[in-house]
mmCIF file of C-alpha atoms and ligand atoms in Angstrom:
data_model
loop_
_atom_site.group_PDB
_atom_site.id
_atom_site.type_symbol
_atom_site.label_atom_id
_atom_site.label_comp_id
_atom_site.label_asym_id
_atom_site.label_seq_id
_atom_site.Cartn_x
_atom_site.Cartn_y
_atom_site.Cartn_z
ATOM 1 C CA ARG N 198 10.009 18.161 21.541
ATOM 2 C CA PRO N 199 6.624 16.560 22.221
ATOM 3 C CA VAL N 200 3.521 17.381 19.921
ATOM 4 C CA VAL N 201 0.291 18.030 21.403
ATOM 5 C CA GLN N 202 -2.661 17.713 19.317
ATOM 6 C CA THR N 203 -6.397 17.989 20.020
ATOM 7 C CA TYR N 204 -8.855 16.088 17.919
ATOM 8 C CA THR N 205 -12.654 16.140 17.828
ATOM 9 C CA VAL N 206 -14.335 12.790 18.446
ATOM 10 C CA THR N 207 -17.882 12.181 18.148
ATOM 11 C CA GLY N 208 -20.042 9.440 19.996
ATOM 12 C CA MET N 209 -18.272 9.426 23.338
ATOM 13 C CA THR N 210 -21.151 9.476 26.024
ATOM 14 C CA CYS N 211 -19.743 7.669 28.956
ATOM 15 C CA GLU N 212 -16.505 6.750 30.829
ATOM 16 C CA HIS N 213 -16.411 3.418 28.990
ATOM 17 C CA CYS N 214 -16.247 5.249 25.723
ATOM 18 C CA VAL N 215 -13.480 7.457 27.345
ATOM 19 C CA ARG N 216 -11.472 4.407 28.343
ATOM 20 C CA ALA N 217 -11.860 2.556 24.976
ATOM 21 C CA VAL N 218 -10.624 5.541 22.940
ATOM 22 C CA THR N 219 -7.806 6.119 25.424
ATOM 23 C CA GLU N 220 -6.725 2.533 25.052
ATOM 24 C CA GLU N 221 -6.706 2.658 21.433
ATOM 25 C CA LEU N 222 -4.890 5.996 21.053
ATOM 26 C CA SER N 223 -2.279 4.983 23.543
ATOM 27 C CA ALA N 224 -1.395 2.053 21.614
ATOM 28 C CA LEU N 225 -0.273 4.225 18.660
ATOM 29 C CA PRO N 226 3.414 4.115 18.378
ATOM 30 C CA GLY N 227 5.081 7.292 19.741
ATOM 31 C CA VAL N 228 1.994 8.376 21.925
ATOM 32 C CA ASP N 229 2.867 9.495 25.380
ATOM 33 C CA GLU N 230 -0.335 10.575 26.721
ATOM 34 C CA VAL N 231 -3.917 10.491 26.038
ATOM 35 C CA ARG N 232 -6.465 12.993 27.457
ATOM 36 C CA ILE N 233 -10.026 12.739 26.744
ATOM 37 C CA ASP N 234 -12.496 15.687 27.658
ATOM 38 C CA LEU N 235 -15.878 13.814 27.581
ATOM 39 C CA ALA N 236 -18.239 16.943 27.693
ATOM 40 C CA GLY N 237 -16.034 18.607 25.155
ATOM 41 C CA GLY N 238 -15.861 15.532 22.857
ATOM 42 C CA THR N 239 -12.222 15.910 22.355
ATOM 43 C CA ALA N 240 -9.028 13.842 22.636
ATOM 44 C CA THR N 241 -5.763 15.364 23.386
ATOM 45 C CA VAL N 242 -2.790 13.366 22.294
ATOM 46 C CA THR N 243 0.937 13.748 23.282
ATOM 47 C CA SER N 244 3.387 12.172 21.092
ATOM 48 C CA ALA N 245 7.165 12.303 20.434
ATOM 49 C CA ALA N 246 6.547 13.032 16.641
ATOM 50 C CA PRO N 247 3.534 14.279 14.813
ATOM 51 C CA LEU N 248 1.028 11.252 14.056
ATOM 52 C CA PRO N 249 -0.343 10.408 10.838
ATOM 53 C CA VAL N 250 -3.907 11.535 10.936
ATOM 54 C CA GLU N 251 -5.216 8.242 9.045
ATOM 55 C CA SER N 252 -3.384 6.365 12.374
ATOM 56 C CA VAL N 253 -5.404 8.614 14.750
ATOM 57 C CA ARG N 254 -8.672 7.967 12.680
ATOM 58 C CA ALA N 255 -8.199 4.456 12.469
ATOM 59 C CA ALA N 256 -7.530 3.968 16.117
ATOM 60 C CA VAL N 257 -10.630 6.247 17.072
ATOM 61 C CA ASP N 258 -12.682 4.036 14.456
ATOM 62 C CA GLU N 259 -11.290 0.838 16.043
ATOM 63 C CA ALA N 260 -12.754 2.029 19.395
ATOM 64 C CA GLY N 261 -16.223 2.480 17.968
ATOM 65 C CA TYR N 262 -16.209 6.331 17.630
ATOM 66 C CA GLU N 263 -15.558 8.740 14.819
ATOM 67 C CA LEU N 264 -12.817 11.362 14.239
ATOM 68 C CA VAL N 265 -14.028 14.723 13.026
ATOM 69 C CA GLY N 266 -12.137 16.739 10.528
ATOM 70 C CA GLY N 267 -8.717 16.232 9.119
ATOM 71 C CA VAL N 268 -6.383 17.801 11.424
HETATM 72 MO MO1 9UX L 50 -22.015 2.760 27.182
HETATM 73 MO MO2 9UX L 50 -20.050 4.796 26.247
HETATM 74 O O1 9UX L 50 -22.765 2.010 25.598
HETATM 75 O O2 9UX L 50 -20.582 4.240 24.409
HETATM 76 S S1 9UX L 50 -19.743 2.691 26.252
HETATM 77 S S2 9UX L 50 -22.322 5.027 26.537
#
């Protein structure tokens, strides 16, 4: 069944930020859906299987933001 995981992401302050993070996370293998809560500073990712956290971290970093914590 799908895995749904919410990550804390710092630095997102506008809709462009939201789009950048969404695009990077959506490009990860196995990702089905990305939902960003701008006010809450979170990214909720639905994937077919658990994602390596370092892959998620790298994608967020590539977008120009920072994943908080290890989840
Ligand atoms: Mo505009 Mo969102 O610089 O970082 S893209 S606030």
